[in-house]
Amino acid sequence: MVSVGLNALLLYPDHPWNIGDLYGYDYAPETQRRERLLIAQPEDLDQEFVYAKERRLIEIVKAELQNGPSLCHVYAVYTRKRDVTRRLESILAREGIHVAVLTSDVPPEKREGWFAQRLREGVQVTISHPKIIETGMDLLSHPA
């Protein structure tokens, strides 16, 4: 039960909606089996609101972009079942920042080319899961 609750708590600041009821399992001595228990029912927050963590990201990105021609790369951990990359892309784009999201759909051998193409297109911020670029990627163009 702790892992279910902990994972939800870690996710909530990045995706506080559509989490659904959280269930865990506990051993019931009376029945001598594991039984499903409701742990929590997280409240869905407004998806249209830009939350403090997102506002701070906007501030950081704008500051980095103002300090020179540097580009930014944002790492997002929740990229599968509860993908936050598209939300971040949308929030930054509304601020006039040219953003691109690198997904696992781009084969590893084509990822450096993907970055090069995005730079030619004038992209200022790229977003991806850290695992996608953890090995062998040259991000010297993204000092921030």
Phi, psi and omega in degrees: 000327181296319181294322178297312180295317180296315178299320178294319179295324178290326180284323191308318179296337181262339187205071185274045177206159178053033176280322180083179179292142179256125181242147173228180180233143178220149179282128178255112182299329182296318182263349182057040176211167176281136180238144181282131181233141174283121180271311183200161174235084184299137178288136175280123177270167183292121181288341182278342182280142175263114187278166186306317181296322179289320177297321178294321177300316179301315179300314181297312181298314180298319178297316179296318181290330178285335183281009179144190184280014184294156177249159181241148171237129180251129177265134177234124184279322183271097186232002181250262185302320181237065186300121177260352184296320181291326176294313179299319178301314182295316181296315180291321180296323177297339178270006178084017180262132180278117189236147173221145180249124175268122180247172179289352176294337177277119181300147182308321182289349180252003186288321177296321176296324177300314179298316180301318179295318180296323178295319177297329179280354179088018178295134180260331183226133173245151182229137174197169170285143181301328181295332183293331183237021186289332186234125171078008180268135177261104180248039178298337178286347182243072183290342182260000000 
